[in-house]
Amino acid sequence: MTERAPLTLVLVRHGRAEGNDPRLPDFERRLDARGRAEAASLGRRLRARGLAAPWVLASPARRTRETAQLLLESMGASAEGLRTLPQLYLAGTETLADAVRAVDGAARTLMVVSHNPGISEFARWLSPAAAPAGFATGEACVATLSCADWSGLGAGAARALASEPGQAG
């Protein structure tokens, strides 16, 4: 019996968005130039680490969709595995965990692109001692999980957690 590769969960806070415009709903805020640079830079760094995400779950907010698309493009990955889920808009830990648990077990790497404070709280739920206190825009955490499949995701499931700080350029 061959041993399966561990599950890898990449948690990403969207890149920096345009400032609040009272004429524009929060949901429609797009990435600014720095946010686009953050997403592209993060994608290149994740690719350099050998990560490829065949499945990406993202909030349907414009800034998270744009971040996910730029990440995939700069990782050299197809956008076919990108799924936007309405429940991920400003989602908390339980909603994020439920979305991950519902993923098909064949995918060994999964990326979730969402918002603060939920994405930071989710990382702390996975690894209370190792997670950053909060995610900056364009920041990611890469978690190696101890569960055999996504349905087994639970509190403390990250056996290793590495931060990938947000950087433009």
PDB file of C-alpha atoms in Angstrom:
ATOM      1  CA  MET A   1       0.000   0.000   0.000  1.00  0.00           C
ATOM      2  CA  THR A   2       1.445   3.358  -1.017  1.00  0.00           C
ATOM      3  CA  GLU A   3       1.322   6.240   1.386  1.00  0.00           C
ATOM      4  CA  ARG A   4      -0.648   9.250   0.174  1.00  0.00           C
ATOM      5  CA  ALA A   5       0.912  12.682   0.160  1.00  0.00           C
ATOM      6  CA  PRO A   6      -0.177  14.812   3.114  1.00  0.00           C
ATOM      7  CA  LEU A   7      -2.935  17.332   2.655  1.00  0.00           C
ATOM      8  CA  THR A   8      -1.746  20.895   2.154  1.00  0.00           C
ATOM      9  CA  LEU A   9      -4.070  23.804   2.847  1.00  0.00           C
ATOM     10  CA  VAL A  10      -3.023  27.277   1.704  1.00  0.00           C
ATOM     11  CA  LEU A  11      -4.952  30.077   3.412  1.00  0.00           C
ATOM     12  CA  VAL A  12      -4.779  33.474   1.708  1.00  0.00           C
ATOM     13  CA  ARG A  13      -6.105  36.889   2.623  1.00  0.00           C
ATOM     14  CA  HIS A  14      -6.980  38.843  -0.515  1.00  0.00           C
ATOM     15  CA  GLY A  15      -4.611  41.538  -1.754  1.00  0.00           C
ATOM     16  CA  ARG A  16      -5.072  45.176  -0.800  1.00  0.00           C
ATOM     17  CA  ALA A  17      -8.301  46.609  -2.167  1.00  0.00           C
ATOM     18  CA  GLU A  18      -9.280  50.094  -3.204  1.00  0.00           C
ATOM     19  CA  GLY A  19     -10.412  52.341  -0.389  1.00  0.00           C
ATOM     20  CA  ASN A  20     -14.007  52.514   0.662  1.00  0.00           C
ATOM     21  CA  ASP A  21     -16.074  54.406  -1.877  1.00  0.00           C
ATOM     22  CA  PRO A  22     -19.568  55.174  -0.547  1.00  0.00           C
ATOM     23  CA  ARG A  23     -20.940  54.708  -4.089  1.00  0.00           C
ATOM     24  CA  LEU A  24     -19.494  51.190  -4.334  1.00  0.00           C
ATOM     25  CA  PRO A  25     -20.655  48.236  -2.209  1.00  0.00           C
ATOM     26  CA  ASP A  26     -17.906  46.522  -0.198  1.00  0.00           C
ATOM     27  CA  PHE A  27     -18.530  43.351  -2.216  1.00  0.00           C
ATOM     28  CA  GLU A  28     -17.502  45.158  -5.425  1.00  0.00           C
ATOM     29  CA  ARG A  29     -14.230  46.666  -4.191  1.00  0.00           C
ATOM     30  CA  ARG A  30     -11.404  45.628  -6.517  1.00  0.00           C
ATOM     31  CA  LEU A  31      -7.699  45.208  -5.935  1.00  0.00           C
ATOM     32  CA  ASP A  32      -5.586  48.332  -6.173  1.00  0.00           C
ATOM     33  CA  ALA A  33      -2.166  48.288  -7.871  1.00  0.00           C
ATOM     34  CA  ARG A  34      -0.433  47.128  -4.687  1.00  0.00           C
ATOM     35  CA  GLY A  35      -3.022  44.364  -4.194  1.00  0.00           C
ATOM     36  CA  ARG A  36      -2.460  43.072  -7.729  1.00  0.00           C
ATOM     37  CA  ALA A  37       1.310  43.093  -7.129  1.00  0.00           C
ATOM     38  CA  GLU A  38       0.844  41.279  -3.783  1.00  0.00           C
ATOM     39  CA  ALA A  39      -1.215  38.517  -5.388  1.00  0.00           C
ATOM     40  CA  ALA A  40       1.197  38.027  -8.297  1.00  0.00           C
ATOM     41  CA  SER A  41       4.216  38.016  -5.971  1.00  0.00           C
ATOM     42  CA  LEU A  42       2.582  35.523  -3.610  1.00  0.00           C
ATOM     43  CA  GLY A  43       1.721  33.226  -6.515  1.00  0.00           C
ATOM     44  CA  ARG A  44       5.323  33.254  -7.760  1.00  0.00           C
ATOM     45  CA  ARG A  45       6.652  32.521  -4.253  1.00  0.00           C
ATOM     46  CA  LEU A  46       4.187  29.664  -3.724  1.00  0.00           C
ATOM     47  CA  ARG A  47       5.164  28.223  -7.097  1.00  0.00           C
ATOM     48  CA  ALA A  48       8.866  28.477  -6.151  1.00  0.00           C
ATOM     49  CA  ARG A  49       8.037  26.422  -3.034  1.00  0.00           C
ATOM     50  CA  GLY A  50       6.656  23.720  -5.304  1.00  0.00           C
ATOM     51  CA  LEU A  51       3.016  24.374  -4.468  1.00  0.00           C
ATOM     52  CA  ALA A  52       0.339  23.991  -7.060  1.00  0.00           C
ATOM     53  CA  ALA A  53      -3.297  24.299  -6.101  1.00  0.00           C
ATOM     54  CA  PRO A  54      -5.607  22.287  -8.327  1.00  0.00           C
ATOM     55  CA  TRP A  55      -8.555  23.465  -6.217  1.00  0.00           C
ATOM     56  CA  VAL A  56      -9.144  27.019  -5.061  1.00  0.00           C
ATOM     57  CA  LEU A  57     -12.128  28.094  -2.992  1.00  0.00           C
ATOM     58  CA  ALA A  58     -12.723  31.838  -2.935  1.00  0.00           C
ATOM     59  CA  SER A  59     -15.207  34.325  -1.644  1.00  0.00           C
ATOM     60  CA  PRO A  60     -17.186  35.759  -4.566  1.00  0.00           C
ATOM     61  CA  ALA A  61     -16.244  39.337  -3.596  1.00  0.00           C
ATOM     62  CA  ARG A  62     -14.434  41.036  -6.447  1.00  0.00           C
ATOM     63  CA  ARG A  63     -11.132  41.488  -4.548  1.00  0.00           C
ATOM     64  CA  THR A  64     -10.938  37.796  -3.583  1.00  0.00           C
ATOM     65  CA  ARG A  65     -11.807  36.600  -7.092  1.00  0.00           C
ATOM     66  CA  GLU A  66      -9.146  38.894  -8.542  1.00  0.00           C
ATOM     67  CA  THR A  67      -6.602  37.681  -5.979  1.00  0.00           C
ATOM     68  CA  ALA A  68      -7.362  34.023  -6.747  1.00  0.00           C
ATOM     69  CA  GLN A  69      -7.109  34.570 -10.494  1.00  0.00           C
ATOM     70  CA  LEU A  70      -3.771  36.406 -10.185  1.00  0.00           C
ATOM     71  CA  LEU A  71      -2.428  33.719  -7.847  1.00  0.00           C
ATOM     72  CA  LEU A  72      -3.309  30.957 -10.278  1.00  0.00           C
ATOM     73  CA  GLU A  73      -1.919  32.869 -13.244  1.00  0.00           C
ATOM     74  CA  SER A  74       1.400  33.578 -11.521  1.00  0.00           C
ATOM     75  CA  MET A  75       1.598  29.955 -10.316  1.00  0.00           C
ATOM     76  CA  GLY A  76       1.154  28.778 -13.899  1.00  0.00           C
ATOM     77  CA  ALA A  77      -2.021  26.950 -12.876  1.00  0.00           C
ATOM     78  CA  SER A  78      -5.351  26.621 -14.631  1.00  0.00           C
ATOM     79  CA  ALA A  79      -8.366  28.537 -13.379  1.00  0.00           C
ATOM     80  CA  GLU A  80     -10.524  25.425 -13.955  1.00  0.00           C
ATOM     81  CA  GLY A  81     -10.311  24.478 -10.282  1.00  0.00           C
ATOM     82  CA  LEU A  82     -11.443  27.899  -9.023  1.00  0.00           C
ATOM     83  CA  ARG A  83     -14.774  27.794  -7.196  1.00  0.00           C
ATOM     84  CA  THR A  84     -16.422  30.861  -5.715  1.00  0.00           C
ATOM     85  CA  LEU A  85     -18.720  30.078  -2.823  1.00  0.00           C
ATOM     86  CA  PRO A  86     -21.198  32.725  -1.618  1.00  0.00           C
ATOM     87  CA  GLN A  87     -20.866  31.553   1.992  1.00  0.00           C
ATOM     88  CA  LEU A  88     -17.153  32.486   2.026  1.00  0.00           C
ATOM     89  CA  TYR A  89     -17.855  36.232   1.852  1.00  0.00           C
ATOM     90  CA  LEU A  90     -16.683  37.496   5.272  1.00  0.00           C
ATOM     91  CA  ALA A  91     -16.895  33.884   6.559  1.00  0.00           C
ATOM     92  CA  GLY A  92     -15.824  32.729  10.000  1.00  0.00           C
ATOM     93  CA  THR A  93     -13.991  29.590  11.050  1.00  0.00           C
ATOM     94  CA  GLU A  94     -16.881  27.116  10.976  1.00  0.00           C
ATOM     95  CA  THR A  95     -18.039  28.203   7.534  1.00  0.00           C
ATOM     96  CA  LEU A  96     -14.487  28.028   6.161  1.00  0.00           C
ATOM     97  CA  ALA A  97     -13.957  24.601   7.771  1.00  0.00           C
ATOM     98  CA  ASP A  98     -17.243  23.306   6.350  1.00  0.00           C
ATOM     99  CA  ALA A  99     -16.256  24.453   2.844  1.00  0.00           C
ATOM    100  CA  VAL A 100     -12.907  22.656   3.129  1.00  0.00           C
ATOM    101  CA  ARG A 101     -14.512  19.490   4.526  1.00  0.00           C
ATOM    102  CA  ALA A 102     -16.788  19.325   1.460  1.00  0.00           C
ATOM    103  CA  VAL A 103     -13.862  19.119  -1.014  1.00  0.00           C
ATOM    104  CA  ASP A 104     -13.359  15.898  -2.958  1.00  0.00           C
ATOM    105  CA  GLY A 105     -10.676  13.777  -1.309  1.00  0.00           C
ATOM    106  CA  ALA A 106      -8.682  13.366  -4.533  1.00  0.00           C
ATOM    107  CA  ALA A 107      -7.256  16.888  -4.294  1.00  0.00           C
ATOM    108  CA  ARG A 108      -4.208  16.872  -2.001  1.00  0.00           C
ATOM    109  CA  THR A 109      -3.644  20.657  -2.145  1.00  0.00           C
ATOM    110  CA  LEU A 110      -6.336  23.245  -1.595  1.00  0.00           C
ATOM    111  CA  MET A 111      -6.170  27.020  -1.491  1.00  0.00           C
ATOM    112  CA  VAL A 112      -8.769  29.185   0.265  1.00  0.00           C
ATOM    113  CA  VAL A 113      -8.869  32.908  -0.559  1.00  0.00           C
ATOM    114  CA  SER A 114     -10.988  34.918   1.834  1.00  0.00           C
ATOM    115  CA  HIS A 115     -11.198  37.866   4.224  1.00  0.00           C
ATOM    116  CA  ASN A 116     -10.048  38.917   7.663  1.00  0.00           C
ATOM    117  CA  PRO A 117     -10.797  38.351  10.448  1.00  0.00           C
ATOM    118  CA  GLY A 118     -12.167  34.937   9.398  1.00  0.00           C
ATOM    119  CA  ILE A 119      -9.097  33.651   7.542  1.00  0.00           C
ATOM    120  CA  SER A 120      -6.804  34.570  10.471  1.00  0.00           C
ATOM    121  CA  GLU A 121      -9.147  32.951  12.978  1.00  0.00           C
ATOM    122  CA  PHE A 122      -9.303  29.829  10.795  1.00  0.00           C
ATOM    123  CA  ALA A 123      -5.482  29.587  10.776  1.00  0.00           C
ATOM    124  CA  ARG A 124      -5.409  29.906  14.589  1.00  0.00           C
ATOM    125  CA  TRP A 125      -8.083  27.189  14.851  1.00  0.00           C
ATOM    126  CA  LEU A 126      -5.887  24.889  12.744  1.00  0.00           C
ATOM    127  CA  SER A 127      -2.698  25.688  14.660  1.00  0.00           C
ATOM    128  CA  PRO A 128      -3.227  27.792  17.795  1.00  0.00           C
ATOM    129  CA  ALA A 129       0.484  28.068  18.632  1.00  0.00           C
ATOM    130  CA  ALA A 130       1.915  28.693  15.153  1.00  0.00           C
ATOM    131  CA  ALA A 131      -0.609  30.879  13.319  1.00  0.00           C
ATOM    132  CA  PRO A 132       0.037  34.595  12.909  1.00  0.00           C
ATOM    133  CA  ALA A 133      -2.059  36.948  15.023  1.00  0.00           C
ATOM    134  CA  GLY A 134      -3.585  38.393  11.870  1.00  0.00           C
ATOM    135  CA  PHE A 135      -3.037  38.260   8.122  1.00  0.00           C
ATOM    136  CA  ALA A 136      -1.823  41.312   6.244  1.00  0.00           C
ATOM    137  CA  THR A 137      -3.268  41.800   2.767  1.00  0.00           C
ATOM    138  CA  GLY A 138      -1.792  39.326   0.316  1.00  0.00           C
ATOM    139  CA  GLU A 139      -0.454  37.118   3.118  1.00  0.00           C
ATOM    140  CA  ALA A 140      -0.738  33.337   3.200  1.00  0.00           C
ATOM    141  CA  CYS A 141      -0.220  30.433   5.570  1.00  0.00           C
ATOM    142  CA  VAL A 142       0.649  26.990   4.279  1.00  0.00           C
ATOM    143  CA  ALA A 143      -0.627  24.235   6.568  1.00  0.00           C
ATOM    144  CA  THR A 144       0.366  20.587   6.365  1.00  0.00           C
ATOM    145  CA  LEU A 145      -2.549  18.688   7.845  1.00  0.00           C
ATOM    146  CA  SER A 146      -2.619  15.562   9.977  1.00  0.00           C
ATOM    147  CA  CYS A 147      -6.000  14.344   8.697  1.00  0.00           C
ATOM    148  CA  ALA A 148      -6.220  11.712   5.946  1.00  0.00           C
ATOM    149  CA  ASP A 149      -8.855  13.560   3.938  1.00  0.00           C
ATOM    150  CA  TRP A 150     -10.605  16.932   3.926  1.00  0.00           C
ATOM    151  CA  SER A 151     -13.677  15.606   5.717  1.00  0.00           C
ATOM    152  CA  GLY A 152     -11.519  14.924   8.780  1.00  0.00           C
ATOM    153  CA  LEU A 153     -10.474  18.551   9.216  1.00  0.00           C
ATOM    154  CA  GLY A 154     -10.705  19.655  12.833  1.00  0.00           C
ATOM    155  CA  ALA A 155      -9.292  22.070  15.371  1.00  0.00           C
ATOM    156  CA  GLY A 156      -5.530  21.663  15.721  1.00  0.00           C
ATOM    157  CA  ALA A 157      -5.271  19.638  12.481  1.00  0.00           C
ATOM    158  CA  ALA A 158      -2.187  21.478  11.205  1.00  0.00           C
ATOM    159  CA  ARG A 159       0.957  19.557  12.079  1.00  0.00           C
ATOM    160  CA  ALA A 160       3.040  22.290  10.437  1.00  0.00           C
ATOM    161  CA  LEU A 161       2.234  25.872   9.517  1.00  0.00           C
ATOM    162  CA  ALA A 162       4.439  28.266   7.565  1.00  0.00           C
ATOM    163  CA  SER A 163       3.653  31.921   6.899  1.00  0.00           C
ATOM    164  CA  GLU A 164       4.206  33.525   3.527  1.00  0.00           C
ATOM    165  CA  PRO A 165       4.095  37.288   4.182  1.00  0.00           C
ATOM    166  CA  GLY A 166       2.347  39.669   1.835  1.00  0.00           C
ATOM    167  CA  GLN A 167       4.774  41.540  -0.408  1.00  0.00           C
ATOM    168  CA  ALA A 168       4.289  43.677  -3.442  1.00  0.00           C
ATOM    169  CA  GLY A 169       6.826  43.248  -6.214  1.00  0.00           C
TER     170      GLY A 169
END
